[in-house]
Coordinates of C-alpha atoms in Angstrom, one line a residue:
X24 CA 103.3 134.8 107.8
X25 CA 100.2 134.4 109.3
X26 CA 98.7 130.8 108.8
X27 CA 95.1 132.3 107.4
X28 CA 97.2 134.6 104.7
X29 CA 98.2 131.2 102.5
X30 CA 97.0 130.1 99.4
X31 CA 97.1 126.1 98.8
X32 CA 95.4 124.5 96.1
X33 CA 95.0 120.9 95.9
X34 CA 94.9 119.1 92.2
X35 CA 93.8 115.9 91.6
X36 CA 93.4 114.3 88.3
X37 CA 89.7 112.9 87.2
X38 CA 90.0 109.3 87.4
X39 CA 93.7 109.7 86.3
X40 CA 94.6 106.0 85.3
X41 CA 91.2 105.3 83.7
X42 CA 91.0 108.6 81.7
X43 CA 94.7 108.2 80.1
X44 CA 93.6 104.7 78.8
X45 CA 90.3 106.6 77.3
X46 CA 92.9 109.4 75.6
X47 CA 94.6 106.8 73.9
X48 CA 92.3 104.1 72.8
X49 CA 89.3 106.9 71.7
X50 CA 87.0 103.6 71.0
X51 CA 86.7 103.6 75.3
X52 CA 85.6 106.8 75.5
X53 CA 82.2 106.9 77.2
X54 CA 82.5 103.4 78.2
X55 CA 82.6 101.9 81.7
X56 CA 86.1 100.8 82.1
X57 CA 88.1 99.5 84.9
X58 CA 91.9 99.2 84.9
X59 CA 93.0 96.5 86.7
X60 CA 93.0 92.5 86.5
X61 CA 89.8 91.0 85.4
X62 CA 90.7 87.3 86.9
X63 CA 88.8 85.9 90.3
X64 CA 92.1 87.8 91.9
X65 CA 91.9 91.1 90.2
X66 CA 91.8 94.8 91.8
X67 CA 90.2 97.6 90.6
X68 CA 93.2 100.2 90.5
X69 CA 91.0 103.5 89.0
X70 CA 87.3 103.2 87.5
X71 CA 85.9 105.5 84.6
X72 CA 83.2 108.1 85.6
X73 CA 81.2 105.9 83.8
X74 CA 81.8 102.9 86.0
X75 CA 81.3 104.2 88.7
X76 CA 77.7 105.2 87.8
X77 CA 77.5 101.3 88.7
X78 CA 79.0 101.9 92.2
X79 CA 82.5 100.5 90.3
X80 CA 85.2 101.6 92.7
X81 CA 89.1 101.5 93.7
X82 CA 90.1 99.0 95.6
X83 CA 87.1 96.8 94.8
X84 CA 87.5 93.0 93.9
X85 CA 87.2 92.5 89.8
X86 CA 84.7 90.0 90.1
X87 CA 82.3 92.4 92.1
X88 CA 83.0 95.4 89.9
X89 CA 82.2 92.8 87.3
X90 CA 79.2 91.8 89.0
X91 CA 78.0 95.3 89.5
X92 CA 78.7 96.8 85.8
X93 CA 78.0 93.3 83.0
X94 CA 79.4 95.5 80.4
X95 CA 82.8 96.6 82.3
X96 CA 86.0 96.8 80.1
X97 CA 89.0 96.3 82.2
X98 CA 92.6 97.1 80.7
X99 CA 95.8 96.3 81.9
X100 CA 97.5 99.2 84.2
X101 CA 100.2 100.8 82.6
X102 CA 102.2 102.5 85.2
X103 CA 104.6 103.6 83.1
X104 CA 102.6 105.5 80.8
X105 CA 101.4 107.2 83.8
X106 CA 104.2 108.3 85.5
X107 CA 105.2 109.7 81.7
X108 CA 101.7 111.9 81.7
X109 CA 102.1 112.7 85.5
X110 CA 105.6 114.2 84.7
X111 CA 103.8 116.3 81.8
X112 CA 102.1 117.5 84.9
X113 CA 104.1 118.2 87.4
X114 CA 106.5 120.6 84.7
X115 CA 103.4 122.4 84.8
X116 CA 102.5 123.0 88.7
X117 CA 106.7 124.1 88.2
X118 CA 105.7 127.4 85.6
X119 CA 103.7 128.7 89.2
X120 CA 105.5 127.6 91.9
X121 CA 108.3 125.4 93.6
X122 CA 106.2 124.5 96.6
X123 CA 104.7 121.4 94.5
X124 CA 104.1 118.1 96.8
X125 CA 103.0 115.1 95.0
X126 CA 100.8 112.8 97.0
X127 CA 100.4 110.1 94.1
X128 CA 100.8 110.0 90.1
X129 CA 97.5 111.8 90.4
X130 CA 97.1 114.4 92.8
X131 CA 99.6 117.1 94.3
X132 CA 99.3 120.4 96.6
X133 CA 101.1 123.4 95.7
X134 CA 101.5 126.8 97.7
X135 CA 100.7 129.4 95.7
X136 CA 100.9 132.3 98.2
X137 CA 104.2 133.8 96.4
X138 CA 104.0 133.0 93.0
X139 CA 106.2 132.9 89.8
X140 CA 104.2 134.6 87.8
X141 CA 103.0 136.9 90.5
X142 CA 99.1 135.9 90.7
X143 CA 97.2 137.7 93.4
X144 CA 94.3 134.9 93.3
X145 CA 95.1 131.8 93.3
X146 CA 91.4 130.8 92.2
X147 CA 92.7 132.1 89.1
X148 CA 95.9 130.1 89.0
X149 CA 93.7 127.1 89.5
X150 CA 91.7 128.1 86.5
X151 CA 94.7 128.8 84.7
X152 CA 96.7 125.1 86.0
X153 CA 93.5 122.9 84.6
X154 CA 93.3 124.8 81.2
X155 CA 96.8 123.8 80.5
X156 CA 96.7 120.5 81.9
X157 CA 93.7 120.2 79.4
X158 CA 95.5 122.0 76.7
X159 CA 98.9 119.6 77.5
X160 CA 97.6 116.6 78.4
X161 CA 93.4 116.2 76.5
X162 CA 92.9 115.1 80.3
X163 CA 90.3 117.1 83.0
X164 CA 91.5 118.2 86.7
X165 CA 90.0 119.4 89.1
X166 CA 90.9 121.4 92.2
X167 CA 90.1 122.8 96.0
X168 CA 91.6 126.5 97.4
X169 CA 92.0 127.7 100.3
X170 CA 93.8 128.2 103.6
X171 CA 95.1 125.2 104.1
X172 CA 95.8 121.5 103.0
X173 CA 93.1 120.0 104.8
X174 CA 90.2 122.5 103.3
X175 CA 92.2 122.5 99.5
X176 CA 91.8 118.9 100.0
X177 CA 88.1 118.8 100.9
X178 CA 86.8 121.1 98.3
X179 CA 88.7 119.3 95.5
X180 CA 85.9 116.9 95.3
X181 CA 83.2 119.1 95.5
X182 CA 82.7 120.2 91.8
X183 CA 84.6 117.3 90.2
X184 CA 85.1 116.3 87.5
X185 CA 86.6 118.7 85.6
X186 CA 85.8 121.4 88.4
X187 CA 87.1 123.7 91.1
X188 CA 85.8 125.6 94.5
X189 CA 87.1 128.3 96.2
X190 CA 87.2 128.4 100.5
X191 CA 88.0 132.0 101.3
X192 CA 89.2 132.8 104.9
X193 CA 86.1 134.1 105.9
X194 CA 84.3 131.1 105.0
X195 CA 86.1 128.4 106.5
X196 CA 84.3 127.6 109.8
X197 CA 81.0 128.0 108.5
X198 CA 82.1 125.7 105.6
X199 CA 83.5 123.3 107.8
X200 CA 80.3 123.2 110.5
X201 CA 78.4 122.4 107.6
X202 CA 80.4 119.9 106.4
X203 CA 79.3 116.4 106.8
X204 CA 81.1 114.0 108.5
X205 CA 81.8 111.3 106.1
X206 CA 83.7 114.2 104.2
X207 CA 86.5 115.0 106.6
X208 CA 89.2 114.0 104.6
X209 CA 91.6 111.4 106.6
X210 CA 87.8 109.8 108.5
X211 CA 86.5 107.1 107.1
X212 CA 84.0 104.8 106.9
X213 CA 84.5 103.3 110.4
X214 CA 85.8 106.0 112.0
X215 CA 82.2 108.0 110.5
X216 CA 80.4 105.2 112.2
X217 CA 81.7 105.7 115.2
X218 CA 81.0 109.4 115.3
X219 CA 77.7 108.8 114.5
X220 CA 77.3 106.8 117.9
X221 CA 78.7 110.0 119.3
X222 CA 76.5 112.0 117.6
X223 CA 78.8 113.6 115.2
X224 CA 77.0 113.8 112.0
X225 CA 78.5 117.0 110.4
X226 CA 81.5 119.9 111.5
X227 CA 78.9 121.5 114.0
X228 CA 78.8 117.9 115.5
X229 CA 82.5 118.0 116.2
X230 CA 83.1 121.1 116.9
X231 CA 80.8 120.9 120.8
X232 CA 83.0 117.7 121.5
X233 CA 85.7 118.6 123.7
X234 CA 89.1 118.0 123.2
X235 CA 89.5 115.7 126.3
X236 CA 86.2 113.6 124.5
X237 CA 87.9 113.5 121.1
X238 CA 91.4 111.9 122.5
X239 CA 89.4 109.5 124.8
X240 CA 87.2 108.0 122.1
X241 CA 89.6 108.5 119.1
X242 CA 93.2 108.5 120.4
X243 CA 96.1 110.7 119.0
X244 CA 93.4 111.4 116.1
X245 CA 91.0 113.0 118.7
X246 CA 93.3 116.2 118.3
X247 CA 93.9 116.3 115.0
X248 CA 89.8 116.5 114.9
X249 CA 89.6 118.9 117.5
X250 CA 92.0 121.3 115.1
X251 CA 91.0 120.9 111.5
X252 CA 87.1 121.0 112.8
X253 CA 88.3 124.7 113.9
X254 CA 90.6 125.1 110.9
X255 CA 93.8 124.6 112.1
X256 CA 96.1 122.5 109.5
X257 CA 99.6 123.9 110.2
X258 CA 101.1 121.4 107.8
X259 CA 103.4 122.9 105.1
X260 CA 103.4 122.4 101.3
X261 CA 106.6 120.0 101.2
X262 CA 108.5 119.7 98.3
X263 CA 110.8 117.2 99.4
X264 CA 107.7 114.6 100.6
X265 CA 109.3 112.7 103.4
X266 CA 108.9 108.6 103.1
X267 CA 107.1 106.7 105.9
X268 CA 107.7 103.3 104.9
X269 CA 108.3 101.5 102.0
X270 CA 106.8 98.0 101.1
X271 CA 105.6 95.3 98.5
X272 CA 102.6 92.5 98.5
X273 CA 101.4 90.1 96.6
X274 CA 97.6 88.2 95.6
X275 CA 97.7 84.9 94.9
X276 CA 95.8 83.3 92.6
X277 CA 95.2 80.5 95.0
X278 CA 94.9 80.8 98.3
X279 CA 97.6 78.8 100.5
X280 CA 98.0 77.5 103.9
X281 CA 101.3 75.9 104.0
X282 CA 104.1 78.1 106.1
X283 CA 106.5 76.8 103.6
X284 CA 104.7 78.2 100.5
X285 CA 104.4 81.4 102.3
X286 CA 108.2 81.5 103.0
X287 CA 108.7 81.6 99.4
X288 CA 106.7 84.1 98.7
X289 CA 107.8 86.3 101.5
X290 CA 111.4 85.9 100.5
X291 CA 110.5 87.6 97.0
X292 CA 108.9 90.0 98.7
X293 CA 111.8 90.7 100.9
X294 CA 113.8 90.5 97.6
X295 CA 111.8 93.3 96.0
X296 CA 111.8 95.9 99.5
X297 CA 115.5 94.9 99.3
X298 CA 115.9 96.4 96.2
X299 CA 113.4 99.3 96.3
X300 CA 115.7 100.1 99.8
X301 CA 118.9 100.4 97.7
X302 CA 117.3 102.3 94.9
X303 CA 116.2 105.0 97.6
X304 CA 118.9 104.8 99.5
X305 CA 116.8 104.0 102.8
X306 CA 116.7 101.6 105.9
X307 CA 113.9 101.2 108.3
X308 CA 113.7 99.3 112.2
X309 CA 110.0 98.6 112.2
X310 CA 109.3 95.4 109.9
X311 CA 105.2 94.8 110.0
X312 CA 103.7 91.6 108.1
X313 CA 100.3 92.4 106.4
X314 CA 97.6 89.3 105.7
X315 CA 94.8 89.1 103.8
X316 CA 92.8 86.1 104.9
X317 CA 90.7 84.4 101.9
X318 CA 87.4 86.0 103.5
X319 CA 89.0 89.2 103.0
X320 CA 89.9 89.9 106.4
X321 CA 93.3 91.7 107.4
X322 CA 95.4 91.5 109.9
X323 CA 99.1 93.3 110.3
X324 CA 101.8 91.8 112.6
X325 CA 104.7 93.9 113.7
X326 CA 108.1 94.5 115.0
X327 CA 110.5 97.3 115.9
X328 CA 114.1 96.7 116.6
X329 CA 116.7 98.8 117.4
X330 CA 119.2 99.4 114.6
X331 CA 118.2 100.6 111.1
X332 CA 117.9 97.1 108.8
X333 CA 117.8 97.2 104.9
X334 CA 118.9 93.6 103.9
X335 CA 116.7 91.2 102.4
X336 CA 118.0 88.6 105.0
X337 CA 117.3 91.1 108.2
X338 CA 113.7 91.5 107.0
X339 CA 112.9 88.0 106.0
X340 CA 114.3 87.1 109.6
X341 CA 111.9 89.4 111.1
X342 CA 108.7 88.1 108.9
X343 CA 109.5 84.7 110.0
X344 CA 109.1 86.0 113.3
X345 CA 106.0 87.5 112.8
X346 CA 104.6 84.8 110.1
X347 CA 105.0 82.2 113.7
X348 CA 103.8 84.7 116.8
X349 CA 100.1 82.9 116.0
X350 CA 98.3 80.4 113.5
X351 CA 97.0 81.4 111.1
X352 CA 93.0 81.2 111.7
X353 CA 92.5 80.4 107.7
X354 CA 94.0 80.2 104.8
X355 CA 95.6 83.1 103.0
X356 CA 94.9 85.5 99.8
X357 CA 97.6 88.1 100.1
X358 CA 101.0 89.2 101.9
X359 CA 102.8 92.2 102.4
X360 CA 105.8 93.3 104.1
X361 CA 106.8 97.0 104.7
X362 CA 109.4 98.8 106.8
X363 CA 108.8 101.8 108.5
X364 CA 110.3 104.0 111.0
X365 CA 112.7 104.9 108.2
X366 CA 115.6 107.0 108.7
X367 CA 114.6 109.9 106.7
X368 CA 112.0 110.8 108.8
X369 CA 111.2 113.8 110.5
X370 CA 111.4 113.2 114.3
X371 CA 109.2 116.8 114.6
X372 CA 106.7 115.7 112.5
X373 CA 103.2 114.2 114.0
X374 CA 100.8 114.7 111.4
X375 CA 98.5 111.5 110.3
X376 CA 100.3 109.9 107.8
X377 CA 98.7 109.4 104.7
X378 CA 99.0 105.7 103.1
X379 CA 99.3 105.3 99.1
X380 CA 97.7 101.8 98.1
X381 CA 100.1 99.9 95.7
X382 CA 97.8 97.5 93.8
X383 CA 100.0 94.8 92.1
X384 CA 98.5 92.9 89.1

């Protein structure tokens, strides 16, 4: 099948976590609400539409979303409850297709080229997906279609919430010249900052670099530019999402500075990838420590061995390791371990790999 003849749509749930808390306690509805930890360590996991009219975000310390919006709510994440709604979901994006890959609770792509239900357009499908969701669920989606994941993904956010747009074939590299920068899914705020150095401040931008420019000034990501700028995305809808690593952190709620302290916390971190190894019945040979310094700086500390490692023991021997290659330049809000180079991975595959952020609270 020719690569321009498939029909992808990406869904993604309107601020999922933060809209299921709404549905069940109606007395938050219309109200800016964070869900996350309020305390001086807190994360914002998900932030109501109405937060973010504040400039409340993911990711952002509680105390500055608290700072930005007086009148935040924040609630307790219930990850469970989630998960229970996501499934809801999922059984859903199953009544159209098989080709369904999850990125998160929240989002998911599905191929829609061969159908169950035998759909010619799959605009139609995406209309017909969100109305049921509603219908299932009392929650909004909304969604991108076109060729390809890359574009599905992009046009996702253009009408949201509670929205959907439509790339056809024939308008994919206008769409994409016109795009601006900042928009490309997979660049980000650095990486836009750089471009604009470069001159690159929309698709039209990217598109007169050449592909020897792009790899010298962005790497192995100079190619993946010089293709999706031009439309190519060859990646398939997977059902079976391959894992890339698999890890655990912790925020303290004061920062420390002793290596012994930090031992201890490591070793319940090992203790946790130990067991989240056995339950997916996994082993990796790349260990890599991740700090968070208290002036929010990170920094990730890695090593590769040669045999495939899954015991808490193996990885706590490698974190020492990495916990005394170098002082530590200050004293310390957060640590993570993760293992990588997993052995269910897909030697063929060279995609950029997307990461999922797990916020613990």
């Amino acid at each position: 099948m020719n690569l321009e003849d498939r029909k992808i749509i990406h869904v993604d749930m309107d601020a999922f976590y933060a809209s299921v808390e709404q549905l069940d306690a109606p007395e938050l509805k219309g109200k800016p609400l964070a869900v996350g930890g309020s305390s001086k360590r807190g994360v914002v996991a998900a932030a109501s539409y109405e937060a973010r009219k504040y400039g409340v975000r993911s990711a952002m310390p509680s105390v500055t979303a608290a700072r930005l919006c007086p009148d935040l709510i924040f609630v307790k994440a219930r990850f469970e409850r989630y998960r229970e709604v996501s499934q809801q979901i999922r059984e859903i994006f199953l009544d159209y297709t098989d080709l369904v890959e999850p990125l998160s609770l929240d989002e998911a792509y599905l191929d829609v080229t061969e159908n169950k239900l035998n759909y010619p357009s799959a605009t139609i499908i995406a209309y017909d997906i969100r109305r049921r969701i509603y219908e299932t669920t009392g929650l909004t989606a909304s969604a991108g279609i076109s060729v390809n994941k890359f574009i599905a993904k992009v046009a996702s956010d253009y009408n949201k919430p509670n929205g959907q747009k439509t790339i056809t074939p024939d308008e994919v590299l206008e769409f994409l010249e016109e795009l601006e920068i900042r928009k490309f899914h997979g660049i980000g705020k650095v990486t836009a900052e750089k471009m604009y150095q470069h001159g690159i401040f929309n698709g039209a931008d990217l598109k007169l670099k050449t592909k020897e420019f792009l790899a010298e000034h962005y790497g192995k990501s100079g190619l993946h530019y010089y293709n999706i700028v031009r439309g190519i995305h060859k990646s398939a809808v997977k059902p079976d999402r391959i894992r890339k690593s698999l890890g655990a952190e912790r925020t303290f709620s004061d920062n420390i500075s002793s290596e012994i302290f930090m031992m201890e916390r490591l070793n319940q971190i090992a203790e946790e990838i130990e067991r989240r190894l056995a339950k997916n019945n996994v082993a990796g040979k790349t260990v890599t420590l991740k700090i968070k310094y208290s002036d929010f700086k990170m920094q990730t500390r890695s090593k590769t061995i040669a045999n495939y490692i899954n015991k808490k023991e193996e990885i706590l021997e490698i974190a020492t390791e990495l916990v005394r290659q170098e002082s530590f330049r200050e004293s310390v809000r957060l640590l993570g371990l993760s293992l990588s180079n997993l052995n269910t991975e897909d030697k063929e595959e060279e995609e950029p790999v997307e990461v999922q952020l797990e916020f613990e609270f």
